[in-house]
Amino acid sequence: MMSYYLLLGIIALASAAVSQRLKSKFRTYEKRALANGMSGKEIAQKMLSDHQIYDVEIISTPGRLSDHYNPINKTVNLSEAVFSGLNAAAAAVAAHEVGHAVQHARAYKWLTMRSQLVPVVSVASGMSSWIVLIGLVLMFSSGSGFGYPIALLGLALMALATLFSFITLPVEYDASDRALKWLIDENVLTQEEHEGAKDALKWAARTYVVAALGALASLLYWGLQVMRARD
Ligand SMILES: [Zn+2]
């Protein structure tokens, strides 16, 4: 059990370290203006038209690192710093989000699967730990047989949310690959700027890896608790 808490601690530390590193990488690459003088919005616009995608809108969204692609209304949502930013970090994020729009336009299978899971997972991930807890309380407090199946239901929902966080990984890596390939092919950035963009996206992807491992660790933890309660 001790080693389990150690593992959870390591994952929590890794998560904090990765997000710190990501922020400092972005601060670094935000400092230098792009040689071509393009904003994140202009980069996104060019990447969309280079892929013959004309039905996706690029909009500015509040917050920091809040950038995302919304497949429901086909919008590339760029945070203010990325939307009007004239630097390698903004270029990287803008191209990455358009990478998701390209995945959508090409019906990339992992994105399709992820999108189908979104409505279920958004409900499941919020409720799952509560359902497991209710199940555990019932298992301990009463002799009724309801506790165990309720706990199992909670675990199943938790497993679904964990699966979702793993399906997110190929989707994220693929969007970055598409972004970097396009940036190279179209000579959008200088060699040095491209290295910066690549590094920024690498750290952004690592936040998803840490999140997936965290989800798996907590699934194992609650699974263990339910198995113990049953004995
Ligand atoms: Zn992404």
Coordinates of C-alpha atoms and ligand atoms in Angstrom, one line a residue:
M1 CA 0.0 0.0 0.0
M2 CA 2.9 2.3 0.9
S3 CA 4.3 1.9 -2.6
Y4 CA 1.0 2.9 -4.0
Y5 CA 0.9 6.2 -2.2
L6 CA 4.5 6.7 -3.4
L7 CA 3.4 6.2 -7.0
L8 CA 0.5 8.7 -6.5
G9 CA 2.9 11.2 -5.0
I10 CA 5.3 10.8 -8.0
I11 CA 2.5 11.3 -10.5
A12 CA 1.3 14.4 -8.6
L13 CA 4.8 15.8 -8.6
A14 CA 5.3 15.0 -12.2
S15 CA 2.1 16.7 -13.1
A16 CA 3.1 19.9 -11.3
A17 CA 6.6 19.8 -12.8
V18 CA 5.3 19.3 -16.3
S19 CA 2.8 22.1 -16.0
Q20 CA 5.5 24.5 -14.6
R21 CA 7.9 23.5 -17.4
L22 CA 5.2 24.1 -20.0
K23 CA 4.5 27.6 -18.7
S24 CA 8.2 28.5 -18.6
K25 CA 8.7 27.1 -22.2
F26 CA 5.8 29.3 -23.4
R27 CA 7.2 32.3 -21.6
T28 CA 10.5 31.7 -23.4
Y29 CA 9.1 31.2 -26.9
E30 CA 6.7 34.1 -26.5
K31 CA 9.5 36.6 -26.2
R32 CA 10.8 36.5 -29.7
A33 CA 8.7 37.8 -32.6
L34 CA 8.4 35.6 -35.7
A35 CA 10.5 36.6 -38.7
N36 CA 7.4 36.5 -40.9
G37 CA 5.4 38.8 -38.5
M38 CA 2.3 36.5 -38.6
S39 CA -0.1 36.2 -35.7
G40 CA -1.5 33.0 -34.4
K41 CA -4.8 33.8 -36.2
E42 CA -3.1 34.3 -39.5
I43 CA -1.1 31.1 -39.1
A44 CA -4.3 29.2 -38.4
Q45 CA -6.1 30.9 -41.3
K46 CA -3.3 29.9 -43.7
M47 CA -3.1 26.3 -42.5
L48 CA -6.8 25.9 -42.9
S49 CA -6.9 27.2 -46.5
D50 CA -3.7 25.2 -47.3
H51 CA -5.8 22.1 -46.3
Q52 CA -8.8 23.3 -48.4
I53 CA -10.9 23.8 -45.2
Y54 CA -13.2 26.7 -45.6
D55 CA -16.0 26.0 -43.2
V56 CA -14.0 26.4 -39.9
E57 CA -14.1 29.7 -38.0
I58 CA -11.2 31.0 -35.9
I59 CA -12.3 32.8 -32.8
S60 CA -10.6 34.4 -29.8
T61 CA -11.4 32.8 -26.4
P62 CA -10.6 34.2 -22.9
G63 CA -8.1 32.6 -20.6
R64 CA -4.5 31.3 -20.9
L65 CA -3.8 27.9 -22.5
S66 CA -7.5 27.6 -23.1
D67 CA -7.0 26.9 -26.8
H68 CA -9.1 24.1 -28.3
Y69 CA -10.9 23.0 -31.4
N70 CA -14.7 22.6 -31.1
P71 CA -16.0 20.0 -33.6
I72 CA -19.6 20.7 -32.8
N73 CA -19.6 24.3 -34.2
K74 CA -16.4 23.8 -36.2
T75 CA -14.4 26.6 -34.5
V76 CA -10.7 26.9 -33.7
N77 CA -10.8 28.7 -30.3
L78 CA -7.5 30.5 -29.7
S79 CA -6.7 32.2 -26.3
E80 CA -6.0 35.9 -26.6
A81 CA -2.2 35.5 -26.3
V82 CA -2.2 32.9 -29.2
F83 CA -4.8 34.7 -31.3
S84 CA -2.8 37.9 -31.6
G85 CA 0.6 36.6 -30.6
L86 CA 3.4 37.0 -33.1
N87 CA 5.8 34.3 -31.8
A88 CA 6.7 30.7 -32.1
A89 CA 4.6 29.5 -29.1
A90 CA 1.5 31.2 -30.6
A91 CA 2.3 29.7 -34.0
A92 CA 2.7 26.2 -32.5
V93 CA -0.6 26.3 -30.6
A94 CA -2.5 27.8 -33.5
A95 CA -1.2 25.2 -35.9
H96 CA -1.9 22.4 -33.3
E97 CA -5.5 23.5 -33.0
V98 CA -5.9 23.6 -36.7
G99 CA -4.4 20.1 -36.7
H100 CA -7.6 19.0 -34.8
A101 CA -9.7 20.7 -37.5
V102 CA -7.8 18.8 -40.2
Q103 CA -8.4 15.5 -38.2
H104 CA -12.1 16.4 -38.1
A105 CA -12.2 17.2 -41.8
R106 CA -10.4 13.9 -42.6
A107 CA -12.5 11.8 -40.2
Y108 CA -9.3 10.7 -38.3
K109 CA -10.5 7.7 -36.3
W110 CA -9.2 8.5 -32.9
L111 CA -10.8 11.9 -33.0
T112 CA -14.1 10.4 -34.0
M113 CA -13.9 7.9 -31.2
R114 CA -12.9 10.6 -28.7
S115 CA -15.8 12.9 -29.9
Q116 CA -18.3 10.1 -29.4
L117 CA -17.1 9.5 -25.9
V118 CA -17.2 13.2 -24.8
P119 CA -20.9 13.4 -23.7
V120 CA -20.8 10.2 -21.8
V121 CA -17.4 10.9 -20.2
S122 CA -18.2 14.4 -19.1
V123 CA -21.1 13.0 -17.0
A124 CA -19.2 9.8 -16.0
S125 CA -16.0 11.4 -14.8
G126 CA -17.8 13.8 -12.4
M127 CA -19.9 11.1 -10.8
S128 CA -17.7 8.1 -10.8
S129 CA -15.8 8.6 -7.6
W130 CA -19.0 9.5 -5.7
I131 CA -20.7 6.4 -6.9
V132 CA -17.7 4.3 -5.8
L133 CA -17.8 6.0 -2.4
I134 CA -21.5 5.4 -2.0
G135 CA -20.9 1.8 -2.9
L136 CA -18.1 1.5 -0.4
V137 CA -20.1 3.1 2.4
L138 CA -23.0 0.7 1.7
M139 CA -20.6 -2.3 1.7
F140 CA -19.2 -1.3 5.1
S141 CA -22.4 -0.2 6.8
S142 CA -25.1 -2.5 5.8
G143 CA -25.5 -6.2 5.1
S144 CA -27.4 -5.4 1.9
G145 CA -25.9 -6.6 -1.3
F146 CA -26.3 -3.3 -3.1
G147 CA -22.9 -1.8 -2.2
Y148 CA -20.7 -4.0 -4.3
P149 CA -22.6 -3.6 -7.6
I150 CA -22.9 0.1 -7.0
A151 CA -19.1 0.3 -6.4
L152 CA -18.5 -1.7 -9.6
L153 CA -20.7 0.7 -11.6
G154 CA -18.6 3.6 -10.3
L155 CA -15.4 1.8 -11.2
A156 CA -16.8 1.1 -14.7
L157 CA -17.5 4.8 -15.2
M158 CA -14.0 5.6 -13.9
A159 CA -12.5 3.1 -16.3
L160 CA -14.4 4.8 -19.2
A161 CA -13.0 8.2 -18.2
T162 CA -9.5 6.6 -18.0
L163 CA -9.9 5.1 -21.4
F164 CA -10.9 8.5 -22.7
S165 CA -7.7 10.1 -21.3
F166 CA -5.7 7.5 -23.2
I167 CA -7.6 7.9 -26.4
T168 CA -6.8 11.6 -26.1
L169 CA -3.0 10.8 -26.4
P170 CA -2.9 9.8 -30.1
V171 CA -5.3 12.6 -31.0
E172 CA -3.0 15.2 -29.3
Y173 CA 0.3 13.8 -30.7
D174 CA -1.2 13.5 -34.2
A175 CA -2.5 17.1 -34.1
S176 CA 1.1 18.3 -33.2
D177 CA 2.6 16.1 -35.9
R178 CA 0.3 17.6 -38.5
A179 CA 1.1 21.1 -37.2
L180 CA 4.9 20.7 -37.3
K181 CA 4.8 19.0 -40.7
W182 CA 2.8 21.8 -42.2
L183 CA 5.0 24.5 -40.6
I184 CA 8.1 22.8 -42.2
D185 CA 6.5 22.0 -45.6
E186 CA 5.2 25.6 -46.0
N187 CA 8.4 27.2 -44.6
V188 CA 6.3 29.2 -42.2
L189 CA 9.0 29.5 -39.5
T190 CA 12.8 29.8 -39.5
Q191 CA 14.8 26.8 -38.3
E192 CA 15.2 28.3 -34.8
E193 CA 11.5 29.2 -34.5
H194 CA 10.6 25.7 -35.6
E195 CA 12.7 24.2 -32.8
G196 CA 10.9 26.4 -30.4
A197 CA 7.4 25.4 -31.7
K198 CA 8.4 21.7 -31.5
D199 CA 9.6 22.0 -28.0
A200 CA 6.5 23.9 -26.8
L201 CA 4.2 21.2 -28.3
K202 CA 6.3 18.5 -26.8
W203 CA 5.7 19.9 -23.3
A204 CA 2.0 20.5 -24.1
A205 CA 1.6 16.8 -25.0
R206 CA 3.3 15.7 -21.8
T207 CA 0.5 17.3 -19.7
Y208 CA -1.9 14.8 -21.4
V209 CA 0.4 11.9 -20.7
V210 CA 0.6 12.8 -17.0
A211 CA -3.2 13.3 -16.8
A212 CA -3.7 9.8 -18.3
L213 CA -1.3 8.2 -15.9
G214 CA -3.0 10.0 -13.0
A215 CA -6.4 8.7 -14.1
L216 CA -5.1 5.2 -14.4
A217 CA -3.5 5.4 -10.9
S218 CA -6.7 6.6 -9.3
L219 CA -8.7 3.9 -11.1
L220 CA -6.3 1.3 -9.6
Y221 CA -6.5 2.9 -6.2
W222 CA -10.3 2.7 -6.0
G223 CA -10.4 -0.7 -7.6
L224 CA -8.1 -1.9 -4.8
Q225 CA -10.3 -0.3 -2.1
V226 CA -13.4 -2.0 -3.5
M227 CA -11.6 -5.4 -3.7
R228 CA -10.5 -5.0 -0.1
A229 CA -13.9 -4.0 1.1
R230 CA -15.3 -7.1 -0.4
D231 CA -13.0 -9.5 1.5
Ligands
ZN1 ZN -4.9 19.4 -28.8

